[in-house]
Short mmCIF file of C-alpha atoms and ligand atoms in Angstrom, two decimals:
data_model
loop_
_atom_site.label_atom_id
_atom_site.label_comp_id
_atom_site.label_asym_id
_atom_site.label_seq_id
_atom_site.Cartn_x
_atom_site.Cartn_y
_atom_site.Cartn_z
CA UNK K 2 16.79 61.84 -3.78
CA UNK K 3 19.38 60.74 -1.26
CA UNK K 4 19.06 56.95 -0.87
CA UNK K 5 20.76 54.68 1.65
CA UNK K 6 21.02 50.97 0.94
CA UNK K 7 21.71 48.71 3.93
CA UNK K 8 23.41 45.46 2.90
CA UNK K 9 24.92 47.15 -0.15
CA UNK K 10 27.30 44.29 -0.92
CA UNK K 11 24.61 41.63 -0.71
CA UNK K 12 22.94 39.91 -3.63
CA UNK K 13 19.95 42.34 -3.86
CA UNK K 14 21.94 45.27 -2.39
CA UNK K 15 24.49 45.09 -5.24
CA UNK K 16 21.75 45.52 -7.86
CA UNK K 17 19.95 48.16 -5.89
CA UNK K 18 23.22 50.11 -5.77
CA UNK K 19 23.71 49.97 -9.53
CA UNK K 20 20.07 50.78 -10.30
CA UNK K 21 19.65 53.67 -7.88
CA UNK K 22 23.01 55.32 -8.47
CA UNK K 23 22.04 56.05 -12.11
CA UNK K 24 19.85 58.95 -11.07
CA UNK K 25 19.99 59.31 -7.26
CA UNK K 26 22.64 60.10 -4.69
CA UNK K 27 23.12 56.55 -3.39
CA UNK K 28 25.02 55.62 -0.29
CA UNK K 29 25.72 51.96 0.36
CA UNK K 30 26.21 50.65 3.90
CA UNK K 31 27.69 47.22 4.49
CA UNK K 32 27.59 45.18 7.73
CA UNK K 33 30.93 46.88 8.59
CA UNK K 34 29.19 50.26 8.54
CA UNK K 35 25.98 49.38 10.38
CA UNK K 36 24.59 46.67 12.65
CA UNK K 37 20.85 46.99 12.32
CA UNK K 38 20.12 45.20 15.60
CA UNK K 39 22.19 47.82 17.50
CA UNK K 40 20.28 51.04 17.93
CA UNK K 41 23.44 53.09 18.52
CA UNK K 42 25.00 51.79 15.30
CA UNK K 43 21.88 52.87 13.41
CA UNK K 44 22.47 56.48 14.30
CA UNK K 45 24.71 56.63 11.20
CA UNK K 46 21.36 56.91 9.33
CA UNK K 47 20.52 60.05 11.26
CA UNK K 48 23.89 61.55 10.31
CA UNK K 49 23.40 60.76 6.58
CA UNK K 50 19.76 61.95 6.72
CA UNK K 51 18.58 60.26 3.48
CA UNK K 52 15.16 60.58 1.90
CA UNK K 53 14.87 56.79 1.49
CA UNK K 54 16.36 53.91 3.52
CA UNK K 55 16.27 50.48 1.85
CA UNK K 56 16.92 47.73 4.40
CA UNK K 57 18.04 44.48 2.79
CA UNK K 58 19.92 43.25 5.90
CA UNK K 59 18.75 39.90 7.20
CA UNK K 60 19.74 36.81 9.09
CA UNK K 61 18.19 34.49 6.52
CA UNK K 62 19.88 31.13 6.70
CA UNK K 63 16.60 29.36 7.45
CA UNK K 64 17.93 26.38 9.43
CA UNK K 65 20.27 28.68 11.39
CA UNK K 66 17.27 30.92 12.26
CA UNK K 67 15.44 27.86 13.60
CA UNK K 68 18.47 27.05 15.82
CA UNK K 69 18.85 30.65 16.93
CA UNK K 70 15.45 32.40 16.93
CA UNK K 71 16.83 35.11 19.27
CA UNK K 72 19.31 36.24 16.60
CA UNK K 73 16.65 35.96 13.89
CA UNK K 74 14.43 38.32 15.87
CA UNK K 75 17.28 40.70 16.72
CA UNK K 76 18.30 41.20 13.10
CA UNK K 77 15.06 40.74 11.17
CA UNK K 78 12.56 42.24 13.59
CA UNK K 79 14.37 44.56 16.07
CA UNK K 80 16.66 45.62 13.23
CA UNK K 81 13.62 46.59 11.20
CA UNK K 82 12.25 48.55 14.18
CA UNK K 83 15.53 50.44 14.67
CA UNK K 84 15.49 51.43 10.97
CA UNK K 85 11.82 52.40 11.02
CA UNK K 86 12.21 54.47 14.21
CA UNK K 87 15.09 56.50 12.78
CA UNK K 88 13.35 56.88 9.41
CA UNK K 89 10.35 58.35 11.23
CA UNK K 90 12.55 60.71 13.16
CA UNK K 91 14.27 62.07 10.04
CA UNK K 92 11.14 61.91 7.85
CA UNK K 93 12.61 59.28 5.51
CA UNK K 94 10.76 56.53 3.61
CA UNK K 95 11.57 53.00 4.88
CA UNK K 96 11.77 50.11 2.47
CA UNK K 97 11.89 46.72 4.19
CA UNK K 98 12.74 43.67 2.09
CA UNK K 99 10.58 40.75 3.16
CA UNK K 100 9.85 37.24 1.90
CA UNK K 101 7.41 34.82 0.28
CA UNK K 102 7.93 32.66 3.40
CA UNK K 103 5.38 34.75 5.34
CA UNK K 104 2.77 32.46 3.71
CA UNK K 105 2.03 28.84 4.70
CA UNK K 106 1.64 27.46 1.16
CA UNK K 107 -1.85 26.09 1.51
CA UNK K 108 -3.36 28.38 -1.12
CA UNK K 109 -1.96 26.53 -4.17
CA UNK K 110 -2.12 29.58 -6.39
CA UNK K 111 0.12 32.67 -6.32
CA UNK K 112 -0.27 34.77 -3.18
CA UNK K 113 -1.30 38.40 -3.57
CA UNK K 114 -0.67 41.30 -1.20
CA UNK K 115 -4.15 40.89 0.31
CA UNK K 116 -3.65 37.24 1.35
CA UNK K 117 -3.24 36.70 5.12
CA UNK K 118 0.23 35.61 6.18
CA UNK K 119 0.79 32.50 8.30
CA UNK K 120 4.55 31.91 8.71
CA UNK K 121 5.78 28.35 9.43
CA UNK K 122 9.28 28.87 10.78
CA UNK K 123 11.44 31.16 12.92
CA UNK K 124 12.94 32.99 9.95
CA UNK K 125 9.51 33.70 8.47
CA UNK K 126 7.98 34.68 11.82
CA UNK K 127 10.88 37.13 12.45
CA UNK K 128 10.47 38.65 8.97
CA UNK K 129 6.76 39.09 9.47
CA UNK K 130 7.52 40.79 12.80
CA UNK K 131 9.94 43.00 10.82
CA UNK K 132 7.08 43.91 8.47
CA UNK K 133 4.92 44.99 11.43
CA UNK K 134 7.72 47.03 13.00
CA UNK K 135 8.34 48.72 9.66
CA UNK K 136 4.77 49.98 9.80
CA UNK K 137 5.81 52.14 12.80
CA UNK K 138 6.86 54.54 10.08
CA UNK K 139 3.73 55.36 8.03
CA UNK K 140 5.99 56.21 5.08
CA UNK K 141 6.93 52.61 4.35
CA UNK K 142 7.11 50.08 1.54
CA UNK K 143 7.24 46.40 2.50
CA UNK K 144 8.63 44.58 -0.50
CA UNK K 145 8.25 40.83 -0.55
CA UNK K 146 10.71 39.06 -2.89
CA UNK K 147 11.37 35.36 -3.45
CA UNK K 148 13.97 32.81 -4.59
CA UNK K 149 16.51 35.43 -5.60
CA UNK K 150 19.31 35.04 -8.14
CA UNK K 151 21.72 37.89 -8.74
CA UNK K 152 25.22 38.26 -10.15
CA UNK K 153 27.04 38.48 -6.82
CA UNK K 154 25.17 35.63 -5.16
CA UNK K 155 23.76 35.63 -1.66
CA UNK K 156 26.23 36.36 1.09
CA UNK K 157 24.19 34.34 3.49
CA UNK K 158 24.65 31.34 1.18
CA UNK K 159 28.39 31.86 0.81
CA UNK K 160 28.12 34.06 -2.27
CA UNK K 161 26.11 31.68 -4.36
CA UNK K 162 22.51 31.07 -5.43
CA UNK K 163 20.46 28.20 -6.91
CA UNK K 164 21.57 28.87 -10.53
CA UNK K 165 25.26 28.83 -9.58
CA UNK K 166 24.79 25.75 -7.38
CA UNK K 167 23.26 23.85 -10.32
CA UNK K 168 26.01 24.91 -12.71
CA UNK K 169 28.71 23.98 -10.19
CA UNK K 170 27.16 20.52 -9.64
CA UNK K 171 27.03 19.93 -13.42
CA UNK K 172 30.69 20.96 -13.77
CA UNK K 173 31.61 18.48 -11.06
CA UNK K 174 29.57 15.78 -12.85
CA UNK K 175 27.50 15.22 -9.73
CA UNK K 176 24.15 13.52 -9.78
CA UNK K 177 21.53 16.33 -9.60
CA UNK K 178 18.36 15.62 -7.64
CA UNK K 179 15.91 18.51 -7.26
CA UNK K 180 12.57 18.68 -5.52
CA UNK K 181 9.57 18.75 -7.79
CA UNK K 182 6.87 19.35 -5.17
CA UNK K 183 7.84 22.86 -4.00
CA UNK K 184 6.64 25.81 -6.06
CA UNK K 185 8.08 29.37 -5.97
CA UNK K 186 8.71 32.49 -8.03
CA UNK K 187 12.37 32.65 -9.24
CA UNK K 188 13.35 36.33 -9.21
CA UNK K 189 16.28 38.17 -10.73
CA UNK K 190 17.62 40.76 -8.28
CA UNK K 191 18.27 43.22 -11.17
CA UNK K 192 14.57 43.17 -12.08
CA UNK K 193 13.46 43.44 -8.43
CA UNK K 194 15.78 46.44 -7.93
CA UNK K 195 14.34 48.20 -11.01
CA UNK K 196 10.79 47.60 -9.79
CA UNK K 197 11.69 48.95 -6.32
CA UNK K 198 13.11 52.10 -7.86
CA UNK K 199 9.90 52.56 -9.88
CA UNK K 200 7.73 52.14 -6.75
CA UNK K 201 9.65 54.97 -5.08
CA UNK K 202 9.98 57.23 -8.10
CA UNK K 203 6.27 56.93 -8.97
CA UNK K 204 5.39 57.63 -5.32
CA UNK K 205 3.03 54.61 -5.24
CA UNK K 206 0.83 54.40 -2.16
CA UNK K 207 2.66 53.11 0.93
CA UNK K 208 2.10 49.53 1.92
CA UNK K 209 2.97 45.97 0.90
CA UNK K 210 4.18 45.07 -2.61
CA UNK K 211 5.03 41.66 -4.08
CA UNK K 212 8.04 42.08 -6.36
CA UNK K 213 8.80 38.91 -8.32
CA UNK K 214 9.32 37.92 -11.95
CA UNK K 215 6.12 36.62 -13.47
CA UNK K 216 5.31 32.93 -13.74
CA UNK K 217 6.28 30.25 -11.24
CA UNK K 218 7.67 26.73 -11.20
CA UNK K 219 9.10 23.96 -9.07
CA UNK K 220 12.80 23.90 -8.15
CA UNK K 221 13.14 20.92 -10.52
CA UNK K 222 11.57 22.92 -13.42
CA UNK K 223 13.89 25.81 -12.61
CA UNK K 224 16.94 23.54 -12.71
CA UNK K 225 15.79 21.97 -16.04
CA UNK K 226 15.37 25.41 -17.56
CA UNK K 227 18.87 26.52 -16.49
CA UNK K 228 20.44 23.58 -18.36
CA UNK K 229 18.02 23.98 -21.29
CA UNK K 230 19.07 27.60 -21.75
CA UNK K 231 22.72 26.67 -21.45
CA UNK K 232 22.20 24.06 -24.17
CA UNK K 233 23.39 21.27 -21.86
CA UNK K 234 21.81 17.82 -21.88
CA UNK K 235 22.34 17.51 -18.12
CA UNK K 236 20.14 14.94 -16.39
CA UNK K 237 18.10 16.34 -13.50
CA UNK K 238 16.24 13.83 -11.32
CA UNK K 239 12.93 15.04 -9.93
CA UNK K 240 12.42 14.02 -6.29
CA UNK K 241 9.95 14.60 -3.49
CA UNK K 242 10.97 16.96 -0.66
CA UNK K 243 10.72 13.92 1.59
CA UNK K 244 14.10 12.90 0.15
CA UNK K 245 15.66 15.86 1.98
CA UNK K 246 14.27 15.58 5.52
CA UNK K 247 14.50 18.75 7.56
CA UNK K 248 13.36 19.90 10.99
CA UNK K 249 12.33 23.24 9.50
CA UNK K 250 8.81 23.60 8.13
CA UNK K 251 8.67 25.44 4.82
CA UNK K 252 5.74 26.38 2.59
CA UNK K 253 5.37 23.92 -0.27
CA UNK K 254 3.82 26.61 -2.47
CA UNK K 255 5.09 30.13 -2.02
CA UNK K 256 4.74 31.67 -5.50
CA UNK K 257 3.79 35.32 -5.38
CA UNK K 258 1.79 37.47 -7.76
CA UNK K 259 2.84 41.13 -8.11
CA UNK K 260 -0.80 42.15 -8.29
CA UNK K 261 -0.37 45.71 -7.00
CA UNK K 262 2.53 46.48 -9.33
CA UNK K 263 0.50 45.25 -12.30
CA UNK K 264 -2.30 47.59 -11.26
CA UNK K 265 0.18 50.46 -11.52
CA UNK K 266 1.51 49.30 -14.90
CA UNK K 267 4.78 47.88 -13.61
CA UNK K 268 5.14 44.44 -15.18
CA UNK K 269 8.13 42.22 -14.40
CA UNK K 270 9.18 39.91 -17.21
CA UNK K 271 8.75 36.11 -17.04
CA UNK K 272 11.34 34.32 -14.87
CA UNK K 273 12.61 32.42 -17.95
CA UNK K 274 13.54 35.68 -19.70
CA UNK K 275 15.07 37.00 -16.49
CA UNK K 276 17.09 33.79 -16.17
CA UNK K 277 18.31 34.31 -19.75
CA UNK K 278 19.42 37.85 -18.95
CA UNK K 279 21.20 36.59 -15.84
CA UNK K 280 23.02 33.84 -17.72
CA UNK K 281 24.03 36.31 -20.38
CA UNK K 282 25.29 38.82 -17.84
CA UNK K 283 27.35 36.07 -16.17
CA UNK K 284 28.88 35.26 -19.57
CA UNK K 285 27.44 31.73 -19.78
CA UNK K 286 25.52 32.27 -22.99
CA UNK K 287 27.16 31.79 -26.36
CA UNK K 288 24.21 33.23 -28.27
CA UNK K 289 21.15 35.19 -27.37
CA UNK K 290 18.16 32.99 -26.49
CA UNK K 291 14.56 34.04 -26.87
CA UNK K 292 11.37 32.79 -25.21
CA UNK K 293 9.69 32.43 -28.62
CA UNK K 294 12.26 29.87 -29.89
N1 NAP S 330 17.97 35.23 -1.13
C1 NAP S 330 16.68 34.87 -1.30
O1 NAP S 330 16.35 33.93 -2.04
C2 NAP S 330 15.59 35.62 -0.60
C3 NAP S 330 14.27 35.18 -0.71
C4 NAP S 330 13.23 35.94 -0.06
C5 NAP S 330 13.58 37.10 0.67
N2 NAP S 330 14.88 37.47 0.78
C6 NAP S 330 15.22 38.66 1.55
O2 NAP S 330 15.93 39.51 0.66
C7 NAP S 330 16.90 40.26 1.35
C8 NAP S 330 18.21 40.24 0.58
O3 NAP S 330 18.65 38.93 0.34
P1 NAP S 330 20.06 38.68 -0.30
O4 NAP S 330 20.02 37.32 -0.99
O5 NAP S 330 20.49 39.86 -1.12
O6 NAP S 330 20.97 38.55 1.01
P2 NAP S 330 22.56 38.65 1.20
O7 NAP S 330 23.29 38.51 -0.07
O8 NAP S 330 22.88 37.71 2.34
O9 NAP S 330 22.74 40.15 1.72
C9 NAP S 330 22.35 40.60 2.97
C10 NAP S 330 23.18 41.80 3.34
O10 NAP S 330 22.84 42.25 4.64
C11 NAP S 330 24.03 42.32 5.46
N3 NAP S 330 23.67 42.07 6.84
C12 NAP S 330 23.34 40.86 7.40
N4 NAP S 330 23.08 41.00 8.69
C13 NAP S 330 23.17 42.32 8.98
C14 NAP S 330 23.02 43.06 10.17
N5 NAP S 330 22.70 42.51 11.30
N6 NAP S 330 23.22 44.43 10.11
C15 NAP S 330 23.60 45.01 8.93
N7 NAP S 330 23.76 44.33 7.79
C16 NAP S 330 23.59 42.98 7.81
C17 NAP S 330 24.97 41.29 4.88
O11 NAP S 330 26.29 41.53 5.23
P3 NAP S 330 27.24 40.31 5.74
O12 NAP S 330 27.11 39.22 4.77
O13 NAP S 330 28.60 40.91 5.76
O14 NAP S 330 26.75 39.92 7.12
C18 NAP S 330 24.72 41.49 3.37
O15 NAP S 330 25.42 42.58 2.88
C19 NAP S 330 16.93 39.75 2.78
O16 NAP S 330 16.18 40.64 3.58
C20 NAP S 330 16.15 38.41 2.71
O17 NAP S 330 15.45 38.14 3.89
C21 NAP S 330 15.86 36.77 0.16
#
């Protein structure tokens, strides 16, 4: 297959590139090559004429989206429409990367693909609109991921992610306070990329897929586990989200369950194992760590 990855130098895009190029002709497009919100710029996709277009591009700084909902809609929704329209024209499969934030968090147990979305902020509303526009192309996969950590870090967060932020704070000897009343599914981009490749290679039915590592936790529990695996006795102070007031509404519980993938025999490992693999890949681990220990 000929596969195009939009946002190829992003956190997820980097791992998609290394996973797909193993056995597919894989072309990476960065923001310099394509502006998804500009229809003319998207004609590059017509010229390449791939079989699959994976769109990871997003304006996903959540507070910035709240300040600038027009831009959020341009990139996350109109951008998705531009990609879906051209995919339809050239008979390509569209893969749109979406988010756990499409849910409102009132369920209190992991959301499955059949749960109704109810986004709470401009970012999430624009991503849900992007999901709907993606459906303009019947040959689509909408892949909802969550709380990503990957070796290159998120470009939208200045090339970092939660794991790196925690390690950097510890190195600076800063007091570390982390919310213990917000639950999510930490997900390693390498594992998400492998699952996405399997969805496509196995020609699973088109539609929505939740692609997250199994298990879930609070951000505080995630931080504790990072230091535990690194063998550091770093103090982490659990706090309520009220300690970090924000104008942006966010779901307090956005853990996902990859129910459809499980049905097709694609099981993502537990987030603690994925974290271990990430820390090892980044060279932080002195010795291999196992869940059973
Ligand atoms: N990170 C998370 O925790 C998380 C959680 C849930 C869902 N997601 C979704 O997962 C996807 C990937 O996240 P990520 O962490 O890998 O993001 P990332 O590191 O910020 O990568 C996004 C990529 O898209 C490019 N891009 C941004 N705006 C674009 C535009 N208008 N046209 C073309 N390219 C554009 C960026 O390039 P520049 O940096 O050069 O602009 C970058 O290469 C996003 O769709 C996001 O909504 C992420």
